Short mmCIF file of C-alpha atoms in Angstrom, two decimals:
data_model
loop_
_atom_site.label_atom_id
_atom_site.label_comp_id
_atom_site.label_asym_id
_atom_site.label_seq_id
_atom_site.Cartn_x
_atom_site.Cartn_y
_atom_site.Cartn_z
CA MET A 781 108.04 45.66 44.73
CA ARG A 782 108.56 41.89 44.46
CA LYS A 783 110.07 42.22 41.00
CA GLU A 784 112.36 45.03 42.12
CA LEU A 785 113.55 43.04 45.13
CA LYS A 786 114.17 39.92 43.03
CA MET A 787 115.87 41.60 40.08
CA ASN A 788 117.80 44.45 41.74
CA TYR A 789 117.98 44.50 45.53
CA VAL A 790 118.81 40.85 46.36
CA PRO A 791 121.31 40.24 43.49
CA SER A 792 123.32 43.35 44.49
CA CYS A 793 123.48 42.39 48.18
CA GLU A 794 127.19 41.83 48.95
CA THR A 795 126.43 39.45 51.83
CA CYS A 796 124.32 37.27 49.54
CA GLN A 797 126.99 37.28 46.83
CA ARG A 798 129.56 36.01 49.33
CA ASN A 799 127.54 33.32 51.08
CA LYS A 800 125.30 31.78 48.42
CA SER A 801 126.72 28.79 46.57
CA ALA A 802 126.89 29.00 42.79
CA THR A 803 124.06 27.27 40.97
CA SER A 804 125.31 27.86 37.43
CA ARG A 805 127.95 25.80 35.65
CA PRO A 806 131.53 27.13 35.80
CA SER A 807 132.35 29.37 32.89
CA GLY A 808 135.37 29.32 30.64
CA PRO A 809 136.03 26.56 28.08
CA LEU A 810 138.96 24.17 28.27
CA HIS A 811 142.08 25.54 26.53
CA PRO A 812 144.44 22.58 25.87
CA LEU A 813 148.13 23.32 25.54
CA PRO A 814 149.50 23.05 21.97
CA VAL A 815 150.93 19.74 20.81
CA PRO A 816 154.77 19.71 21.03
CA ASP A 817 156.66 19.76 17.74
CA ALA A 818 159.14 17.04 18.76
CA ARG A 819 159.90 14.56 21.49
CA CYS A 820 161.18 15.98 24.79
CA ASP A 821 160.59 19.58 23.64
CA SER A 822 157.99 20.14 26.34
CA VAL A 823 158.05 18.34 29.68
CA ALA A 824 155.80 18.57 32.73
CA MET A 825 157.04 18.24 36.31
CA ASP A 826 155.14 17.64 39.53
CA PHE A 827 155.51 16.14 43.00
CA ILE A 828 153.54 13.32 44.64
CA GLY A 829 153.59 13.54 48.39
CA PRO A 830 154.17 13.65 51.21
CA LEU A 831 154.19 9.84 51.36
CA PRO A 832 155.04 7.36 54.15
CA GLU A 833 158.82 7.27 54.47
CA ASP A 834 160.43 4.36 52.63
CA ASP A 835 164.18 3.83 52.13
CA GLY A 836 164.76 7.41 53.27
CA PHE A 837 162.32 8.93 50.73
CA ASN A 838 158.91 10.49 51.35
CA CYS A 839 158.07 12.04 47.98
CA ILE A 840 158.08 11.29 44.24
CA LEU A 841 159.06 13.61 41.39
CA THR A 842 157.49 12.84 38.01
CA ILE A 843 158.95 14.25 34.78
CA THR A 844 156.67 13.65 31.80
CA ASP A 845 157.29 14.27 28.13
CA ARG A 846 154.07 15.87 26.89
CA LEU A 847 154.34 14.00 23.58
CA GLY A 848 154.32 10.74 25.53
CA SER A 849 157.80 9.43 24.73
CA ASP A 850 159.27 9.25 28.24
CA LEU A 851 158.39 9.33 31.93
CA ARG A 852 160.82 9.61 34.83
CA ILE A 853 159.69 8.61 38.34
CA VAL A 854 162.26 9.76 40.88
CA PRO A 855 162.05 9.14 44.65
CA CYS A 856 163.06 12.20 46.68
CA CYS A 857 162.25 14.11 49.86
CA THR A 858 159.88 16.98 50.58
CA ASP A 859 162.64 19.08 52.18
CA ILE A 860 164.93 19.23 49.13
CA SER A 861 166.14 22.64 47.99
CA ALA A 862 165.88 24.21 44.54
CA LYS A 863 169.55 23.32 43.99
CA ASP A 864 168.81 19.66 44.79
CA LEU A 865 165.88 19.73 42.35
CA ALA A 866 168.15 21.10 39.61
CA THR A 867 170.65 18.30 40.32
CA ILE A 868 167.91 15.66 40.08
CA PHE A 869 166.64 17.12 36.82
CA PHE A 870 170.18 17.16 35.37
CA ARG A 871 170.86 13.56 36.39
CA GLU A 872 167.50 12.00 35.56
CA TRP A 873 166.39 13.95 32.49
CA TYR A 874 169.16 16.05 30.94
CA CYS A 875 171.67 13.17 30.85
CA GLU A 876 169.08 11.04 29.03
CA ASN A 877 167.20 13.46 26.77
CA GLY A 878 169.03 16.80 26.82
CA LEU A 879 167.43 20.16 27.60
CA PRO A 880 163.75 20.72 26.77
CA LEU A 881 162.43 23.94 25.26
CA GLU A 882 159.88 24.46 28.04
CA ILE A 883 158.88 23.04 31.41
CA ILE A 884 155.26 23.02 32.62
CA SER A 885 154.74 22.94 36.39
CA ASP A 886 152.52 24.14 39.19
CA ARG A 887 153.46 26.86 41.66
CA ASP A 888 155.36 24.75 44.15
CA LYS A 889 157.83 26.75 46.22
CA LEU A 890 160.75 25.07 44.41
CA PHE A 891 159.48 25.97 40.95
CA VAL A 892 158.96 29.64 41.83
CA SER A 893 162.26 30.07 43.69
CA SER A 894 164.75 32.63 42.43
CA PHE A 895 167.44 29.96 41.99
CA TRP A 896 165.21 27.87 39.71
CA LYS A 897 164.24 30.91 37.63
CA TYR A 898 167.86 31.99 37.30
CA LEU A 899 168.91 28.48 36.27
CA HIS A 900 166.34 28.42 33.48
CA ARG A 901 167.36 31.89 32.37
CA LEU A 902 170.92 30.63 31.95
CA THR A 903 169.94 27.46 30.09
CA GLY A 904 167.34 29.12 27.85
CA VAL A 905 164.51 26.83 28.99
CA LYS A 906 161.15 28.57 29.21
CA LEU A 907 159.38 27.97 32.52
CA LYS A 908 155.56 27.94 32.29
CA LEU A 909 153.62 27.89 35.56
CA SER A 910 149.98 26.96 36.00
CA THR A 911 147.40 29.46 37.24
CA SER A 912 146.18 29.43 40.84
CA PHE A 913 143.98 26.45 41.77
CA HIS A 914 143.70 25.30 38.14
CA PRO A 915 145.50 21.94 37.79
CA GLU A 916 144.05 21.46 34.30
CA THR A 917 146.96 23.61 33.06
CA ASP A 918 149.39 20.83 33.99
CA GLY A 919 147.21 17.95 32.81
CA ALA A 920 150.12 15.76 31.66
CA SER A 921 151.66 15.65 35.15
CA GLU A 922 148.30 15.19 36.84
CA ARG A 923 147.56 12.18 34.63
CA SER A 924 151.05 10.72 35.23
CA ASN A 925 150.64 11.15 38.99
CA ARG A 926 147.28 9.42 38.94
CA THR A 927 148.69 6.49 36.99
CA VAL A 928 151.73 6.15 39.26
CA ILE A 929 149.64 6.26 42.45
CA GLN A 930 147.22 3.69 41.05
CA ALA A 931 150.06 1.33 40.06
CA LEU A 932 151.79 1.67 43.44
CA ARG A 933 148.69 0.45 45.25
CA TYR A 934 149.45 -3.00 43.84
CA HIS A 935 152.96 -3.01 45.32
CA VAL A 936 152.54 -1.63 48.86
CA GLU A 937 151.40 -3.66 51.84
CA ARG A 938 149.11 -2.59 54.65
CA ASN A 939 152.00 -0.73 56.33
CA GLN A 940 152.49 1.20 53.04
CA LYS A 941 156.15 0.24 52.70
CA GLY A 942 158.02 -0.85 49.58
CA TRP A 943 156.79 1.82 47.18
CA ALA A 944 160.30 3.18 46.54
CA ARG A 945 161.63 -0.20 45.33
CA ALA A 946 158.61 -0.62 43.03
CA LEU A 947 159.16 2.62 41.07
CA PRO A 948 161.43 1.13 38.32
CA LEU A 949 158.89 -1.62 37.63
CA VAL A 950 156.04 0.91 37.60
CA ARG A 951 157.93 3.03 35.06
CA PHE A 952 158.67 -0.01 32.85
CA ASN A 953 155.01 -1.02 32.83
CA HIS A 954 153.98 2.54 32.01
CA MET A 955 156.49 2.78 29.17
CA SER A 956 155.22 -0.55 27.78
CA THR A 957 151.54 0.46 27.82
CA VAL A 958 149.79 2.01 24.84
CA ASN A 959 148.90 5.64 25.53
CA ALA A 960 145.21 6.29 24.86
CA SER A 961 145.95 9.76 23.45
CA THR A 962 148.93 9.03 21.19
CA GLY A 963 148.07 5.44 20.24
CA PHE A 964 151.67 4.29 20.88
CA THR A 965 153.67 3.07 23.84
CA PRO A 966 156.30 5.48 25.20
CA PHE A 967 158.95 2.86 24.38
CA GLN A 968 157.90 2.90 20.72
CA LEU A 969 158.21 6.69 20.51
CA HIS A 970 161.40 6.82 22.57
CA CYS A 971 163.36 3.89 21.12
CA GLY A 972 161.59 3.08 17.88
CA ARG A 973 160.75 -0.45 19.03
CA GLN A 974 159.03 -2.40 21.75
CA PRO A 975 161.16 -3.76 24.62
CA ARG A 976 162.09 -7.42 24.81
CA VAL A 977 160.42 -8.93 27.84
CA ILE A 978 161.18 -12.02 29.91
CA PRO A 979 159.65 -14.39 29.01
CA PRO A 980 158.96 -13.11 25.49
CA LEU A 981 155.29 -12.56 24.80
CA LEU A 982 155.76 -13.05 21.05
CA HIS A 983 158.35 -15.27 19.40
CA ASP A 984 159.56 -12.95 16.71
CA HIS A 985 162.18 -14.85 14.73
CA SER A 986 163.03 -11.80 12.68
CA SER A 987 164.64 -10.29 15.79
CA GLN A 988 167.29 -13.00 15.62
CA THR A 989 168.64 -11.57 12.39
CA THR A 990 169.15 -7.97 13.49
CA GLU A 991 171.90 -7.53 10.91
CA ALA A 992 169.26 -7.71 8.22
CA LEU A 993 167.37 -4.68 9.49
CA ASP A 994 167.72 -1.57 7.43
CA ALA A 995 168.66 1.37 9.70
CA ALA A 996 167.14 3.92 7.35
CA LYS A 997 163.77 2.19 7.49
CA VAL A 998 163.88 2.12 11.30
CA ILE A 999 164.50 5.86 11.45
CA GLU A 1000 161.80 6.53 8.89
CA ARG A 1001 159.31 4.40 10.81
CA LEU A 1002 160.16 6.23 14.04
CA GLU A 1003 159.51 9.62 12.42
CA THR A 1004 156.22 8.32 11.01
CA ASP A 1005 155.18 7.07 14.45
CA ILE A 1006 155.96 10.46 16.00
CA MET A 1007 153.89 12.33 13.42
CA GLU A 1008 151.02 9.90 13.89
CA ALA A 1009 151.31 10.31 17.66
CA GLN A 1010 151.07 14.10 17.24
CA ASP A 1011 147.91 13.72 15.16
CA ASN A 1012 146.39 11.32 17.69
CA LEU A 1013 147.32 13.62 20.57
CA LEU A 1014 145.73 16.62 18.85
CA LEU A 1015 142.55 14.63 18.23
CA ALA A 1016 142.51 13.50 21.87
CA LYS A 1017 142.85 17.10 23.06
CA MET A 1018 139.96 18.16 20.84
CA ASN A 1019 137.78 15.36 22.24
CA GLN A 1020 138.76 16.22 25.81
CA ALA A 1021 137.92 19.88 25.26
CA TYR A 1022 134.58 18.96 23.68
CA HIS A 1023 133.48 16.76 26.58
CA ALA A 1024 134.82 19.18 29.22
CA ASP A 1025 133.02 22.16 27.67
CA ARG A 1026 129.71 20.27 27.77
CA ALA A 1027 129.76 20.62 31.57
CA ARG A 1028 130.72 24.31 31.48
CA GLY A 1029 128.66 27.41 31.03
CA PRO A 1030 129.08 30.04 28.32
CA GLU A 1031 132.26 32.09 28.24
CA ARG A 1032 132.14 35.21 30.40
CA VAL A 1033 134.53 37.99 29.52
CA TYR A 1034 135.62 40.35 32.29
CA PRO A 1035 137.26 43.49 30.85
CA SER A 1036 140.03 45.20 32.79
CA GLY A 1037 138.59 47.42 35.50
CA ASN A 1038 135.51 45.29 36.17
CA LYS A 1039 134.92 43.83 39.62
CA VAL A 1040 134.43 40.10 40.22
CA MET A 1041 133.84 37.75 43.14
CA LEU A 1042 136.48 35.06 43.73
CA SER A 1043 135.65 31.52 44.85
CA THR A 1044 137.03 30.42 48.24
CA PHE A 1045 136.72 26.70 47.45
CA HIS A 1046 140.51 26.17 47.28
CA ARG A 1047 141.29 28.68 50.03
CA ARG A 1048 139.24 27.33 52.92
CA ARG A 1049 142.42 26.84 54.94
CA ASP A 1050 142.82 30.63 55.04
CA PHE A 1051 139.67 30.76 57.18
CA MET A 1052 140.68 27.89 59.49
CA GLN A 1053 143.19 27.56 62.27
CA ARG A 1054 144.49 24.52 64.07
CA GLY A 1055 142.41 23.76 67.14
CA ASP A 1056 139.66 26.33 66.55
CA HIS A 1057 137.10 23.63 65.52
CA ARG A 1058 135.81 25.60 62.55
CA VAL A 1059 133.92 23.84 59.77
CA ALA A 1060 133.92 24.52 56.03
CA LYS A 1061 130.11 24.50 55.90
CA PHE A 1062 129.91 27.92 57.57
CA MET A 1063 132.60 29.62 55.51
CA VAL A 1064 131.83 32.15 52.83
CA ARG A 1065 131.72 30.74 49.30
CA TRP A 1066 133.00 33.90 47.59
CA ASP A 1067 135.04 36.89 48.67
CA GLY A 1068 135.80 40.23 47.14
CA PRO A 1069 134.92 42.06 45.04
CA TYR A 1070 138.30 42.39 43.37
CA ARG A 1071 139.13 44.51 40.38
CA VAL A 1072 140.38 42.87 37.18
CA HIS A 1073 143.88 44.21 36.52
CA ARG A 1074 144.66 42.39 33.26
CA ALA A 1075 142.66 40.01 31.12
CA TRP A 1076 143.49 37.26 28.62
CA PRO A 1077 140.00 36.18 27.47
CA GLU A 1078 141.42 33.95 24.72
CA SER A 1079 142.65 31.60 27.48
CA SER A 1080 140.01 32.49 30.14
CA LEU A 1081 142.79 33.89 32.35
CA TYR A 1082 142.49 36.99 34.52
CA GLU A 1083 144.78 38.84 36.91
CA LEU A 1084 143.08 40.40 39.94
CA GLU A 1085 144.10 43.22 42.26
CA LEU A 1086 144.30 41.30 45.55
CA PRO A 1087 144.85 42.93 48.97
CA GLY A 1088 148.40 43.34 50.18
CA HIS A 1089 148.11 40.68 52.89
CA SER A 1090 147.26 37.97 50.34
CA ASN A 1091 150.18 35.76 49.30
CA ILE A 1092 148.46 33.75 46.56
CA PHE A 1093 149.28 34.13 42.88
CA PRO A 1094 146.83 36.74 41.47
CA LYS A 1095 146.01 35.00 38.15
CA PHE A 1096 142.87 32.83 38.03
CA HIS A 1097 140.80 30.88 35.53
CA ALA A 1098 137.34 32.24 34.74
CA SER A 1099 135.71 29.17 36.35
CA LEU A 1100 136.78 30.49 39.79
CA MET A 1101 135.08 33.87 39.32
CA LYS A 1102 131.62 35.31 38.93
CA PRO A 1103 130.55 38.87 38.05
CA PHE A 1104 130.05 41.27 40.93
CA ILE A 1105 126.68 43.04 40.88
CA PRO A 1106 127.13 46.57 42.25
CA ASN A 1107 124.53 48.21 44.45
CA ASN A 1108 122.34 51.06 43.24
CA ASN A 1109 123.31 53.61 45.89
CA ILE A 1110 120.48 55.96 44.95
CA ALA A 1111 117.73 53.33 45.12
CA TYR A 1112 119.18 51.39 48.07
CA PRO A 1113 121.31 53.75 50.19
CA SER A 1114 121.27 51.34 53.14
CA GLN A 1115 123.50 48.91 51.19
CA SER A 1116 125.98 51.54 49.99
CA HIS A 1117 129.49 52.12 51.28
CA GLU A 1118 130.46 55.71 51.93
CA GLU A 1119 134.23 55.10 51.87
CA PRO A 1120 135.05 58.33 53.72
CA GLU A 1121 138.24 60.25 53.09
CA PRO A 1122 141.19 59.43 55.38
CA VAL A 1123 142.02 61.59 58.38
CA PHE A 1124 145.58 62.93 58.57
CA ASP A 1125 147.34 62.11 61.84
CA PRO A 1126 150.00 64.78 62.62
CA GLU A 1127 151.84 62.45 65.06
CA THR A 1128 152.42 59.60 62.64
CA ARG A 1129 152.15 61.88 59.59
CA GLU A 1130 149.99 59.25 57.90
CA ASP A 1131 146.44 59.09 56.57
CA GLN A 1132 144.24 56.93 58.75
CA HIS A 1133 140.70 55.53 58.65
CA PHE A 1134 138.29 54.74 61.47
CA MET A 1135 137.98 51.13 62.55
CA ASP A 1136 134.48 49.63 62.64
CA ARG A 1137 135.08 46.27 64.37
CA VAL A 1138 137.38 43.26 64.70
CA LEU A 1139 136.27 40.24 62.66
CA ASP A 1140 138.79 37.49 63.39
CA HIS A 1141 142.15 36.67 64.93
CA ARG A 1142 145.05 34.36 64.10
CA ARG A 1143 148.49 33.57 65.51
CA ARG A 1144 151.55 34.73 63.60
CA GLY A 1145 154.88 33.77 65.14
CA ARG A 1146 154.77 34.61 68.85
CA GLY A 1147 152.05 37.22 68.49
CA TRP A 1148 148.55 37.64 67.15
CA GLN A 1149 146.97 39.39 64.19
CA TYR A 1150 143.44 40.74 63.93
CA LEU A 1151 141.23 41.16 60.88
CA ILE A 1152 139.94 44.73 60.87
CA GLN A 1153 136.86 46.08 59.12
CA TRP A 1154 137.06 49.79 58.34
CA LYS A 1155 134.07 52.02 58.89
CA GLY A 1156 132.25 52.79 55.64
CA PHE A 1157 134.25 50.29 53.54
CA GLY A 1158 133.33 46.92 52.05
CA ALA A 1159 134.80 43.53 52.96
CA GLU A 1160 137.39 43.76 50.16
CA HIS A 1161 139.21 46.42 52.23
CA ASN A 1162 139.47 44.28 55.39
CA LYS A 1163 143.05 44.04 56.61
CA TRP A 1164 145.08 41.94 59.03
CA LEU A 1165 146.91 44.10 61.61
CA PRO A 1166 149.36 43.03 64.34
CA GLY A 1167 148.11 43.09 67.91
CA ALA A 1168 150.49 45.91 68.84
CA ARG A 1169 148.54 48.29 66.58
CA VAL A 1170 145.11 47.52 68.01
CA ASP A 1171 145.80 46.63 71.65
CA ASN A 1172 144.54 50.00 72.95
CA LEU A 1173 141.35 50.15 70.88
CA GLU A 1174 137.86 49.63 72.23
CA ALA A 1175 136.95 47.45 69.26
CA LEU A 1176 139.49 44.82 70.37
CA ASP A 1177 138.13 44.78 73.93
CA THR A 1178 134.63 44.30 72.55
CA TYR A 1179 135.76 41.44 70.30
CA LEU A 1180 137.62 39.64 73.11
CA LYS A 1181 134.63 40.01 75.43
CA GLU A 1182 132.12 38.75 72.86
CA HIS A 1183 134.21 35.66 72.09
CA SER A 1184 135.23 35.01 75.72
CA LEU A 1185 138.91 35.37 74.88
CA ARG A 1186 141.70 36.62 77.03
CA ASP A 1187 143.78 39.56 75.86
CA THR A 1188 145.97 38.00 73.13
CA SER A 1189 147.57 41.21 71.91
#
């Protein structure tokens, strides 16, 4: 009996699968993006903010060449529109480097807007968006953001003012610093030479006779530096993948149609409301199960069939999932879900199910919504319904009485 409970009954308990923290290492190896073929072919964009307002700005836009030849640090505001973002990109990047072949970004509301997608369709630029809660996809921007934030700490005072005026100096210092991955400074890859500084660090008398420089040799040296930077960047990506995979478990492949549990680590805010004094310690660690709709195991990427009330992007990295262990309904009928057939309502001419109980409530606009659990169904079928649809049900009265709430419908 002990062996059966340990190997079959407890692992298939849905409540245990939701509430127990994972003890195994996250699965799915690191899949670095390919090295760009040329400078400015692939750029990464991201926002830093919101920040304390300074000179009318409260946000920073970083545009990073993934080959390491250029970085643009642009002060902006969090309330800009997609049209404003396109204008900034045209002024700060296109007028300096031309159009890239692809842009890597996260799923910020500006990057997924219809205007931004239509603009890229017209220009021929391919827009690649990162998966949900997986910033490793946009590693170039994340690293640029970290460097910019670290440098700005040296320029802001206790009142955190003056960061906007320091951005040009921060960019110059970044462009003059040797990149650990490419082995070159961005200035060297972008201009073919190091910048002249004041005062000069090295007294290079050969620079005084610029007419003696052979232009062909300068161009040849620049091309050689770019090819060497590509080799160094590829080697750095291989080393990063090697060290990252040491802390990850073996690859788990989830074929289409399988059910998985999804981590709630990055979605704790969905379980919290302002002023309700809830704590993350008591929140479920996994929810689901959700069915795998499409799978790309070569990149550890999976698309899940999420409920209709969920607004998050349905593609996730394998590290955010774990296999769902189904219950043996014959051996353990008490843990099974009957999932009864719907009952046809002649008044509404719709199929309806019986409600079991109300689980939670939240404010939406001027009204309230309630999380409903259906009788005979698992937690993956729970649904948020407006108060007008449940205000006459006994389950709502019971919920309000148990939680000492007034009628919020």
